[in-house]
Amino acid sequence: MLRAGLVCLALLGLAAAGPAGATPVPPAAPKPTSSARSPEAPDPHPPLGGRAPDGSAVGGTALLRRGVIVPAGAPALPRDITARAWVVADLDTGAVLAARDPHGRYQPASIQKLLTTVTLLPRLPGARPVTVAKRAAETEGSHAGLVGGGHYTVDDLFRGLLLVSGNDAAEALADAAGGRALTVGLMNAEARRLGAYDTFVQTPSGLDGWQQLTSAYDMMLVLRAALDQPRFLAYDHVARAHLPAQPRRHLGRLELDNQNELFLTTVKGALAAKTGFTDAAQHTFVGAIQRGGHRYGVVLLRAQRWPLDQWQQATRLVTWARRLPAGSPAVGRLITPAIAGTPRTSPVRASSVRATGSAPASPSSSPSRPAHPGHPDRTGIGLVILAVLLGSAWYLITRMRTRLR
């Protein structure tokens, strides 16, 4: 009887947890254009996100527009900004200063490694030794140069992840954290915690998946979270590092040169940066610059590196944002993890925002259906019924055993 009661209590507790402990339903994804494992080209019609689970507009309704969004009275934007979607924001005040299609959902490529970092840094001590599996070392795409059976530290793997965008380092870190599937689940949970509701993760490296999407707004939330982790800055800002020699593999020490060295060494106040590229994502970029006591963040999605490189485009957007007239209103707000479950943003008056492009999407275009407060959660009810049935069965079995004795 006692065991039956304990089983009931455990299952009732699980049922009460309801959707909070459940795996989130993948957001809407573009339809495959081929039978390949991943997209082979950019989706010409990227879906629109921007809705929280309760149906509210994340960051403000103005950010649901798909064109350029700037404050009224703003000067002309700099030329040669090639990104299909971008955001420039003040990371300290949370003000979104300008954007283009900020909640459009695109493939992230390797800038997703920032979410990998934010998720795994608190779980993996830097000095922890790691033996890299052959499967991780042979991951496709960009490599840090890890070898199967090689011995490294977590510090080594994070440097390989961030300096040279090593997909092998991403997979090795995922293994160290408990496995690829667990890590991907943790990354999706972290995205939800941050309020990055446009984001769905399928790989720890950023290699394309059909459903793996994010938005410029979401990546700004991830960038802000990364900058709050001193270890991330220590890894990302260094000009070069080395992987240890692997004597048994007849491999000497490898040098890792920072792919973002030009941005970090030539831009005044540059704090951190990460680039990415795949055929489906095209070029992507996240960067942070400190100017006048404020940290400014820039995210570029589906960009090109000509006639200006991405880091130059990002720098121009920050320079432009700092020249906005005094008192210019924000076009939106960055939500914080403390209120990410029920986003509350300062209202943005329509008259204070100048935008081009399509009108805000209706709630029906949300990537996932918002919860309806008036409808009971069927998952929780089902678990309660299951708990009662199992408890009753256990009780009957116990009684029958007692009679047989």
PDB file of C-alpha atoms in Angstrom, residues 101-369:
ATOM      1  CA  ASP A 101      12.730  41.426 -40.431  1.00  0.00           C
ATOM      2  CA  PRO A 102      13.868  40.858 -36.827  1.00  0.00           C
ATOM      3  CA  HIS A 103      11.591  37.857 -36.232  1.00  0.00           C
ATOM      4  CA  GLY A 104      12.023  36.259 -39.643  1.00  0.00           C
ATOM      5  CA  ARG A 105      13.218  32.689 -39.070  1.00  0.00           C
ATOM      6  CA  TYR A 106      16.387  31.715 -40.920  1.00  0.00           C
ATOM      7  CA  GLN A 107      19.095  29.062 -40.677  1.00  0.00           C
ATOM      8  CA  PRO A 108      21.744  30.279 -38.200  1.00  0.00           C
ATOM      9  CA  ALA A 109      24.867  28.433 -39.408  1.00  0.00           C
ATOM     10  CA  SER A 110      27.751  28.650 -36.922  1.00  0.00           C
ATOM     11  CA  ILE A 111      26.518  31.630 -34.935  1.00  0.00           C
ATOM     12  CA  GLN A 112      24.397  28.975 -33.225  1.00  0.00           C
ATOM     13  CA  LYS A 113      27.624  27.985 -31.467  1.00  0.00           C
ATOM     14  CA  LEU A 114      26.941  30.942 -29.150  1.00  0.00           C
ATOM     15  CA  LEU A 115      23.854  29.131 -27.887  1.00  0.00           C
ATOM     16  CA  THR A 116      25.961  25.966 -27.526  1.00  0.00           C
ATOM     17  CA  THR A 117      28.409  27.995 -25.445  1.00  0.00           C
ATOM     18  CA  VAL A 118      25.767  29.683 -23.275  1.00  0.00           C
ATOM     19  CA  THR A 119      24.164  26.289 -22.608  1.00  0.00           C
ATOM     20  CA  LEU A 120      27.268  24.226 -21.855  1.00  0.00           C
ATOM     21  CA  LEU A 121      29.675  26.646 -20.141  1.00  0.00           C
ATOM     22  CA  PRO A 122      27.947  26.375 -16.734  1.00  0.00           C
ATOM     23  CA  ARG A 123      27.954  22.569 -17.031  1.00  0.00           C
ATOM     24  CA  LEU A 124      31.557  21.912 -18.104  1.00  0.00           C
ATOM     25  CA  PRO A 125      34.560  23.015 -15.993  1.00  0.00           C
ATOM     26  CA  GLY A 126      37.405  24.280 -18.164  1.00  0.00           C
ATOM     27  CA  ALA A 127      40.074  21.907 -16.789  1.00  0.00           C
ATOM     28  CA  ARG A 128      37.983  18.775 -17.259  1.00  0.00           C
ATOM     29  CA  PRO A 129      39.763  16.227 -19.520  1.00  0.00           C
ATOM     30  CA  VAL A 130      37.919  14.926 -22.572  1.00  0.00           C
ATOM     31  CA  THR A 131      38.760  12.030 -24.886  1.00  0.00           C
ATOM     32  CA  VAL A 132      37.347  12.866 -28.307  1.00  0.00           C
ATOM     33  CA  ALA A 133      35.335  10.184 -30.086  1.00  0.00           C
ATOM     34  CA  LYS A 134      36.136   9.325 -33.685  1.00  0.00           C
ATOM     35  CA  ARG A 135      32.615  10.281 -34.755  1.00  0.00           C
ATOM     36  CA  ALA A 136      33.019  13.790 -33.303  1.00  0.00           C
ATOM     37  CA  ALA A 137      36.447  14.251 -34.863  1.00  0.00           C
ATOM     38  CA  GLU A 138      35.099  13.330 -38.295  1.00  0.00           C
ATOM     39  CA  THR A 139      32.124  15.719 -38.244  1.00  0.00           C
ATOM     40  CA  GLU A 140      31.599  17.417 -41.604  1.00  0.00           C
ATOM     41  CA  GLY A 141      32.324  21.079 -42.222  1.00  0.00           C
ATOM     42  CA  SER A 142      34.823  23.373 -40.508  1.00  0.00           C
ATOM     43  CA  HIS A 143      37.287  21.675 -38.147  1.00  0.00           C
ATOM     44  CA  ALA A 144      39.503  22.660 -35.252  1.00  0.00           C
ATOM     45  CA  GLY A 145      41.733  19.662 -35.987  1.00  0.00           C
ATOM     46  CA  LEU A 146      40.689  17.278 -33.212  1.00  0.00           C
ATOM     47  CA  VAL A 147      41.631  13.635 -33.639  1.00  0.00           C
ATOM     48  CA  GLY A 148      39.668  10.583 -32.604  1.00  0.00           C
ATOM     49  CA  GLY A 149      41.031   9.209 -29.338  1.00  0.00           C
ATOM     50  CA  GLY A 150      42.874  12.474 -28.666  1.00  0.00           C
ATOM     51  CA  HIS A 151      43.001  13.964 -25.173  1.00  0.00           C
ATOM     52  CA  TYR A 152      41.976  17.565 -24.642  1.00  0.00           C
ATOM     53  CA  THR A 153      40.473  19.810 -21.975  1.00  0.00           C
ATOM     54  CA  VAL A 154      37.115  21.543 -22.107  1.00  0.00           C
ATOM     55  CA  ASP A 155      39.057  24.815 -22.457  1.00  0.00           C
ATOM     56  CA  ASP A 156      40.717  23.444 -25.597  1.00  0.00           C
ATOM     57  CA  LEU A 157      37.358  22.460 -27.056  1.00  0.00           C
ATOM     58  CA  PHE A 158      35.732  25.844 -26.423  1.00  0.00           C
ATOM     59  CA  ARG A 159      38.684  27.597 -28.074  1.00  0.00           C
ATOM     60  CA  GLY A 160      38.333  25.317 -31.068  1.00  0.00           C
ATOM     61  CA  LEU A 161      34.602  26.022 -31.114  1.00  0.00           C
ATOM     62  CA  LEU A 162      34.817  29.812 -31.026  1.00  0.00           C
ATOM     63  CA  LEU A 163      38.110  30.730 -32.683  1.00  0.00           C
ATOM     64  CA  VAL A 164      37.887  28.569 -35.802  1.00  0.00           C
ATOM     65  CA  SER A 165      34.227  27.485 -35.587  1.00  0.00           C
ATOM     66  CA  GLY A 166      35.122  23.810 -35.216  1.00  0.00           C
ATOM     67  CA  ASN A 167      32.159  21.515 -35.770  1.00  0.00           C
ATOM     68  CA  ASP A 168      34.315  18.738 -34.357  1.00  0.00           C
ATOM     69  CA  ALA A 169      34.681  20.767 -31.153  1.00  0.00           C
ATOM     70  CA  ALA A 170      30.899  21.288 -30.970  1.00  0.00           C
ATOM     71  CA  GLU A 171      30.257  17.543 -31.183  1.00  0.00           C
ATOM     72  CA  ALA A 172      33.006  16.771 -28.657  1.00  0.00           C
ATOM     73  CA  LEU A 173      31.544  19.277 -26.194  1.00  0.00           C
ATOM     74  CA  ALA A 174      28.097  17.749 -26.701  1.00  0.00           C
ATOM     75  CA  ASP A 175      29.530  14.307 -25.910  1.00  0.00           C
ATOM     76  CA  ALA A 176      31.213  15.699 -22.787  1.00  0.00           C
ATOM     77  CA  ALA A 177      27.890  17.153 -21.632  1.00  0.00           C
ATOM     78  CA  GLY A 178      26.090  13.819 -21.871  1.00  0.00           C
ATOM     79  CA  GLY A 179      25.548  13.224 -25.570  1.00  0.00           C
ATOM     80  CA  ARG A 180      24.295  14.927 -28.688  1.00  0.00           C
ATOM     81  CA  ALA A 181      20.582  14.375 -28.065  1.00  0.00           C
ATOM     82  CA  LEU A 182      20.790  15.628 -24.482  1.00  0.00           C
ATOM     83  CA  THR A 183      22.774  18.699 -25.526  1.00  0.00           C
ATOM     84  CA  VAL A 184      20.321  19.610 -28.272  1.00  0.00           C
ATOM     85  CA  GLY A 185      17.491  19.292 -25.743  1.00  0.00           C
ATOM     86  CA  LEU A 186      19.351  21.516 -23.292  1.00  0.00           C
ATOM     87  CA  MET A 187      19.937  24.099 -26.014  1.00  0.00           C
ATOM     88  CA  ASN A 188      16.251  24.200 -26.896  1.00  0.00           C
ATOM     89  CA  ALA A 189      15.390  24.566 -23.207  1.00  0.00           C
ATOM     90  CA  GLU A 190      17.923  27.391 -22.843  1.00  0.00           C
ATOM     91  CA  ALA A 191      16.442  29.168 -25.858  1.00  0.00           C
ATOM     92  CA  ARG A 192      13.024  29.012 -24.223  1.00  0.00           C
ATOM     93  CA  ARG A 193      14.461  30.293 -20.950  1.00  0.00           C
ATOM     94  CA  LEU A 194      15.980  33.286 -22.729  1.00  0.00           C
ATOM     95  CA  GLY A 195      12.706  34.035 -24.512  1.00  0.00           C
ATOM     96  CA  ALA A 196      14.149  33.047 -27.902  1.00  0.00           C
ATOM     97  CA  TYR A 197      10.876  31.571 -29.129  1.00  0.00           C
ATOM     98  CA  ASP A 198      11.815  31.725 -32.830  1.00  0.00           C
ATOM     99  CA  THR A 199      14.689  29.300 -32.276  1.00  0.00           C
ATOM    100  CA  PHE A 200      14.704  25.538 -32.692  1.00  0.00           C
ATOM    101  CA  VAL A 201      17.941  23.534 -32.509  1.00  0.00           C
ATOM    102  CA  GLN A 202      18.765  20.273 -34.246  1.00  0.00           C
ATOM    103  CA  THR A 203      22.579  20.262 -34.152  1.00  0.00           C
ATOM    104  CA  PRO A 204      25.118  21.601 -31.610  1.00  0.00           C
ATOM    105  CA  SER A 205      27.346  22.929 -34.414  1.00  0.00           C
ATOM    106  CA  GLY A 206      24.904  24.947 -36.517  1.00  0.00           C
ATOM    107  CA  LEU A 207      25.044  22.565 -39.471  1.00  0.00           C
ATOM    108  CA  ASP A 208      21.730  22.887 -41.257  1.00  0.00           C
ATOM    109  CA  GLY A 209      18.601  20.938 -40.424  1.00  0.00           C
ATOM    110  CA  TRP A 210      15.188  21.364 -42.009  1.00  0.00           C
ATOM    111  CA  GLN A 211      13.648  22.678 -38.806  1.00  0.00           C
ATOM    112  CA  GLN A 212      16.731  24.375 -37.376  1.00  0.00           C
ATOM    113  CA  LEU A 213      15.859  28.065 -37.458  1.00  0.00           C
ATOM    114  CA  THR A 214      16.433  31.230 -35.481  1.00  0.00           C
ATOM    115  CA  SER A 215      15.871  34.971 -35.857  1.00  0.00           C
ATOM    116  CA  ALA A 216      18.022  38.079 -35.590  1.00  0.00           C
ATOM    117  CA  TYR A 217      16.070  39.048 -32.466  1.00  0.00           C
ATOM    118  CA  ASP A 218      16.670  35.671 -30.821  1.00  0.00           C
ATOM    119  CA  MET A 219      20.373  35.720 -31.557  1.00  0.00           C
ATOM    120  CA  MET A 220      20.593  39.146 -29.925  1.00  0.00           C
ATOM    121  CA  LEU A 221      19.190  37.580 -26.743  1.00  0.00           C
ATOM    122  CA  VAL A 222      21.787  34.809 -26.994  1.00  0.00           C
ATOM    123  CA  LEU A 223      24.602  37.316 -27.596  1.00  0.00           C
ATOM    124  CA  ARG A 224      23.607  39.270 -24.505  1.00  0.00           C
ATOM    125  CA  ALA A 225      23.604  36.083 -22.422  1.00  0.00           C
ATOM    126  CA  ALA A 226      27.029  35.092 -23.794  1.00  0.00           C
ATOM    127  CA  LEU A 227      28.561  38.463 -22.918  1.00  0.00           C
ATOM    128  CA  ASP A 228      27.476  37.940 -19.317  1.00  0.00           C
ATOM    129  CA  GLN A 229      29.755  34.876 -19.101  1.00  0.00           C
ATOM    130  CA  PRO A 230      33.408  35.886 -18.487  1.00  0.00           C
ATOM    131  CA  ARG A 231      34.675  32.554 -19.807  1.00  0.00           C
ATOM    132  CA  PHE A 232      33.035  33.213 -23.162  1.00  0.00           C
ATOM    133  CA  LEU A 233      34.842  36.545 -23.484  1.00  0.00           C
ATOM    134  CA  ALA A 234      38.124  34.925 -22.506  1.00  0.00           C
ATOM    135  CA  TYR A 235      37.756  32.307 -25.236  1.00  0.00           C
ATOM    136  CA  ASP A 236      36.307  34.517 -27.960  1.00  0.00           C
ATOM    137  CA  HIS A 237      38.569  37.565 -27.730  1.00  0.00           C
ATOM    138  CA  VAL A 238      41.966  35.849 -27.810  1.00  0.00           C
ATOM    139  CA  ALA A 239      43.893  36.310 -31.066  1.00  0.00           C
ATOM    140  CA  ARG A 240      45.223  32.748 -31.195  1.00  0.00           C
ATOM    141  CA  ALA A 241      45.481  29.594 -29.125  1.00  0.00           C
ATOM    142  CA  HIS A 242      46.928  26.096 -29.474  1.00  0.00           C
ATOM    143  CA  LEU A 243      45.599  22.582 -29.236  1.00  0.00           C
ATOM    144  CA  PRO A 244      47.928  20.229 -27.359  1.00  0.00           C
ATOM    145  CA  ALA A 245      50.074  17.723 -29.219  1.00  0.00           C
ATOM    146  CA  GLN A 246      48.769  14.166 -29.449  1.00  0.00           C
ATOM    147  CA  PRO A 247      51.870  11.929 -29.242  1.00  0.00           C
ATOM    148  CA  ARG A 248      50.033   8.659 -29.767  1.00  0.00           C
ATOM    149  CA  ARG A 249      48.461  10.109 -32.900  1.00  0.00           C
ATOM    150  CA  HIS A 250      51.772  11.536 -34.124  1.00  0.00           C
ATOM    151  CA  LEU A 251      50.256  14.993 -34.197  1.00  0.00           C
ATOM    152  CA  GLY A 252      52.076  18.087 -32.977  1.00  0.00           C
ATOM    153  CA  ARG A 253      50.633  21.198 -31.409  1.00  0.00           C
ATOM    154  CA  LEU A 254      48.053  22.936 -33.638  1.00  0.00           C
ATOM    155  CA  GLU A 255      47.592  26.703 -33.846  1.00  0.00           C
ATOM    156  CA  LEU A 256      44.094  28.183 -33.813  1.00  0.00           C
ATOM    157  CA  ASP A 257      43.824  31.691 -35.290  1.00  0.00           C
ATOM    158  CA  ASN A 258      40.768  33.762 -34.476  1.00  0.00           C
ATOM    159  CA  GLN A 259      38.552  34.098 -37.572  1.00  0.00           C
ATOM    160  CA  ASN A 260      37.336  37.471 -36.287  1.00  0.00           C
ATOM    161  CA  GLU A 261      40.773  38.969 -35.656  1.00  0.00           C
ATOM    162  CA  LEU A 262      40.201  41.916 -38.026  1.00  0.00           C
ATOM    163  CA  PHE A 263      37.022  42.931 -36.204  1.00  0.00           C
ATOM    164  CA  LEU A 264      38.538  42.459 -32.751  1.00  0.00           C
ATOM    165  CA  THR A 265      41.801  44.293 -33.503  1.00  0.00           C
ATOM    166  CA  THR A 266      40.696  47.137 -35.793  1.00  0.00           C
ATOM    167  CA  VAL A 267      37.290  48.160 -34.416  1.00  0.00           C
ATOM    168  CA  LYS A 268      37.439  50.410 -31.382  1.00  0.00           C
ATOM    169  CA  GLY A 269      35.675  48.817 -28.415  1.00  0.00           C
ATOM    170  CA  ALA A 270      35.124  45.456 -30.113  1.00  0.00           C
ATOM    171  CA  LEU A 271      34.095  42.885 -27.478  1.00  0.00           C
ATOM    172  CA  ALA A 272      33.234  39.656 -29.270  1.00  0.00           C
ATOM    173  CA  ALA A 273      32.182  38.261 -32.624  1.00  0.00           C
ATOM    174  CA  LYS A 274      31.155  35.028 -34.334  1.00  0.00           C
ATOM    175  CA  THR A 275      30.611  34.283 -38.009  1.00  0.00           C
ATOM    176  CA  GLY A 276      28.909  31.461 -39.834  1.00  0.00           C
ATOM    177  CA  PHE A 277      28.185  30.125 -43.296  1.00  0.00           C
ATOM    178  CA  THR A 278      26.236  27.299 -44.918  1.00  0.00           C
ATOM    179  CA  ASP A 279      24.596  27.066 -48.329  1.00  0.00           C
ATOM    180  CA  ALA A 280      21.141  27.465 -46.775  1.00  0.00           C
ATOM    181  CA  ALA A 281      22.036  30.162 -44.245  1.00  0.00           C
ATOM    182  CA  GLN A 282      24.479  32.119 -46.416  1.00  0.00           C
ATOM    183  CA  HIS A 283      26.694  34.372 -44.270  1.00  0.00           C
ATOM    184  CA  THR A 284      25.687  35.117 -40.671  1.00  0.00           C
ATOM    185  CA  PHE A 285      27.308  37.293 -38.011  1.00  0.00           C
ATOM    186  CA  VAL A 286      26.935  38.382 -34.393  1.00  0.00           C
ATOM    187  CA  GLY A 287      29.141  41.015 -32.804  1.00  0.00           C
ATOM    188  CA  ALA A 288      29.334  43.387 -29.848  1.00  0.00           C
ATOM    189  CA  ILE A 289      31.021  46.800 -29.596  1.00  0.00           C
ATOM    190  CA  GLN A 290      31.392  49.009 -26.521  1.00  0.00           C
ATOM    191  CA  ARG A 291      31.037  52.743 -27.158  1.00  0.00           C
ATOM    192  CA  GLY A 292      30.282  55.605 -24.775  1.00  0.00           C
ATOM    193  CA  GLY A 293      29.723  53.313 -21.813  1.00  0.00           C
ATOM    194  CA  HIS A 294      27.182  51.161 -23.655  1.00  0.00           C
ATOM    195  CA  ARG A 295      27.467  47.742 -25.264  1.00  0.00           C
ATOM    196  CA  TYR A 296      25.908  47.567 -28.717  1.00  0.00           C
ATOM    197  CA  GLY A 297      25.017  44.290 -30.386  1.00  0.00           C
ATOM    198  CA  VAL A 298      24.565  43.542 -34.087  1.00  0.00           C
ATOM    199  CA  VAL A 299      23.146  40.402 -35.704  1.00  0.00           C
ATOM    200  CA  LEU A 300      23.155  39.778 -39.460  1.00  0.00           C
ATOM    201  CA  LEU A 301      21.321  36.848 -41.086  1.00  0.00           C
ATOM    202  CA  ARG A 302      21.495  35.740 -44.719  1.00  0.00           C
ATOM    203  CA  ALA A 303      24.104  38.335 -45.581  1.00  0.00           C
ATOM    204  CA  GLN A 304      26.851  38.585 -48.186  1.00  0.00           C
ATOM    205  CA  ARG A 305      30.471  39.574 -47.569  1.00  0.00           C
ATOM    206  CA  TRP A 306      30.706  42.012 -50.431  1.00  0.00           C
ATOM    207  CA  PRO A 307      31.077  44.869 -51.167  1.00  0.00           C
ATOM    208  CA  LEU A 308      31.761  45.059 -47.424  1.00  0.00           C
ATOM    209  CA  ASP A 309      32.643  42.222 -45.097  1.00  0.00           C
ATOM    210  CA  GLN A 310      30.108  41.410 -42.399  1.00  0.00           C
ATOM    211  CA  TRP A 311      32.131  42.914 -39.559  1.00  0.00           C
ATOM    212  CA  GLN A 312      32.348  46.177 -41.516  1.00  0.00           C
ATOM    213  CA  GLN A 313      28.590  46.210 -42.078  1.00  0.00           C
ATOM    214  CA  ALA A 314      28.046  45.589 -38.365  1.00  0.00           C
ATOM    215  CA  THR A 315      30.402  48.424 -37.434  1.00  0.00           C
ATOM    216  CA  ARG A 316      28.553  50.827 -39.740  1.00  0.00           C
ATOM    217  CA  LEU A 317      25.228  49.942 -38.132  1.00  0.00           C
ATOM    218  CA  VAL A 318      26.593  50.694 -34.646  1.00  0.00           C
ATOM    219  CA  THR A 319      28.068  54.005 -35.840  1.00  0.00           C
ATOM    220  CA  TRP A 320      24.713  54.896 -37.410  1.00  0.00           C
ATOM    221  CA  ALA A 321      22.797  53.953 -34.250  1.00  0.00           C
ATOM    222  CA  ARG A 322      24.973  56.213 -32.116  1.00  0.00           C
ATOM    223  CA  ARG A 323      24.114  59.151 -34.393  1.00  0.00           C
ATOM    224  CA  LEU A 324      20.372  58.831 -33.856  1.00  0.00           C
ATOM    225  CA  PRO A 325      18.851  62.127 -32.657  1.00  0.00           C
ATOM    226  CA  ALA A 326      18.669  62.498 -28.886  1.00  0.00           C
ATOM    227  CA  GLY A 327      15.410  61.156 -27.541  1.00  0.00           C
ATOM    228  CA  SER A 328      14.776  58.811 -30.481  1.00  0.00           C
ATOM    229  CA  PRO A 329      12.404  56.096 -29.265  1.00  0.00           C
ATOM    230  CA  ALA A 330      13.306  52.431 -29.386  1.00  0.00           C
ATOM    231  CA  VAL A 331      11.533  50.397 -32.040  1.00  0.00           C
ATOM    232  CA  GLY A 332      11.328  47.433 -29.661  1.00  0.00           C
ATOM    233  CA  ARG A 333      12.744  45.906 -26.501  1.00  0.00           C
ATOM    234  CA  LEU A 334      14.881  42.892 -25.629  1.00  0.00           C
ATOM    235  CA  ILE A 335      13.028  40.765 -23.112  1.00  0.00           C
ATOM    236  CA  THR A 336      14.943  39.307 -20.177  1.00  0.00           C
ATOM    237  CA  PRO A 337      14.969  35.721 -18.886  1.00  0.00           C
ATOM    238  CA  ALA A 338      13.267  36.833 -15.666  1.00  0.00           C
ATOM    239  CA  ILE A 339      10.122  37.724 -17.616  1.00  0.00           C
ATOM    240  CA  ALA A 340      10.660  35.569 -20.676  1.00  0.00           C
ATOM    241  CA  GLY A 341       7.718  33.318 -19.827  1.00  0.00           C
ATOM    242  CA  THR A 342       5.270  36.222 -20.056  1.00  0.00           C
ATOM    243  CA  PRO A 343       6.995  38.956 -22.046  1.00  0.00           C
ATOM    244  CA  ARG A 344       6.145  42.469 -20.974  1.00  0.00           C
ATOM    245  CA  THR A 345       7.612  45.206 -23.103  1.00  0.00           C
ATOM    246  CA  SER A 346       7.270  48.943 -23.062  1.00  0.00           C
ATOM    247  CA  PRO A 347       4.613  49.915 -25.595  1.00  0.00           C
ATOM    248  CA  VAL A 348       6.023  51.304 -28.832  1.00  0.00           C
ATOM    249  CA  ARG A 349       3.771  53.890 -30.390  1.00  0.00           C
ATOM    250  CA  ALA A 350       3.146  53.374 -34.086  1.00  0.00           C
ATOM    251  CA  SER A 351       3.696  57.075 -34.763  1.00  0.00           C
ATOM    252  CA  SER A 352       7.231  56.849 -33.385  1.00  0.00           C
ATOM    253  CA  VAL A 353       8.341  54.067 -35.732  1.00  0.00           C
ATOM    254  CA  ARG A 354       9.045  54.299 -39.447  1.00  0.00           C
ATOM    255  CA  ALA A 355       8.888  50.974 -41.221  1.00  0.00           C
ATOM    256  CA  THR A 356       8.830  49.524 -44.698  1.00  0.00           C
ATOM    257  CA  GLY A 357       7.610  46.126 -45.790  1.00  0.00           C
ATOM    258  CA  SER A 358       4.645  44.016 -44.855  1.00  0.00           C
ATOM    259  CA  ALA A 359       2.289  44.711 -41.981  1.00  0.00           C
ATOM    260  CA  PRO A 360       2.499  42.823 -38.677  1.00  0.00           C
ATOM    261  CA  ALA A 361       1.438  39.240 -38.877  1.00  0.00           C
ATOM    262  CA  SER A 362      -1.793  38.088 -37.352  1.00  0.00           C
ATOM    263  CA  PRO A 363      -1.635  35.682 -34.406  1.00  0.00           C
ATOM    264  CA  SER A 364      -2.476  32.835 -36.778  1.00  0.00           C
ATOM    265  CA  SER A 365       0.946  33.166 -38.408  1.00  0.00           C
ATOM    266  CA  SER A 366       2.697  32.285 -35.174  1.00  0.00           C
ATOM    267  CA  PRO A 367       5.232  29.447 -35.517  1.00  0.00           C
ATOM    268  CA  SER A 368       3.485  27.552 -32.763  1.00  0.00           C
ATOM    269  CA  ARG A 369      -0.073  27.844 -31.522  1.00  0.00           C
TER     270      ARG A 369
END
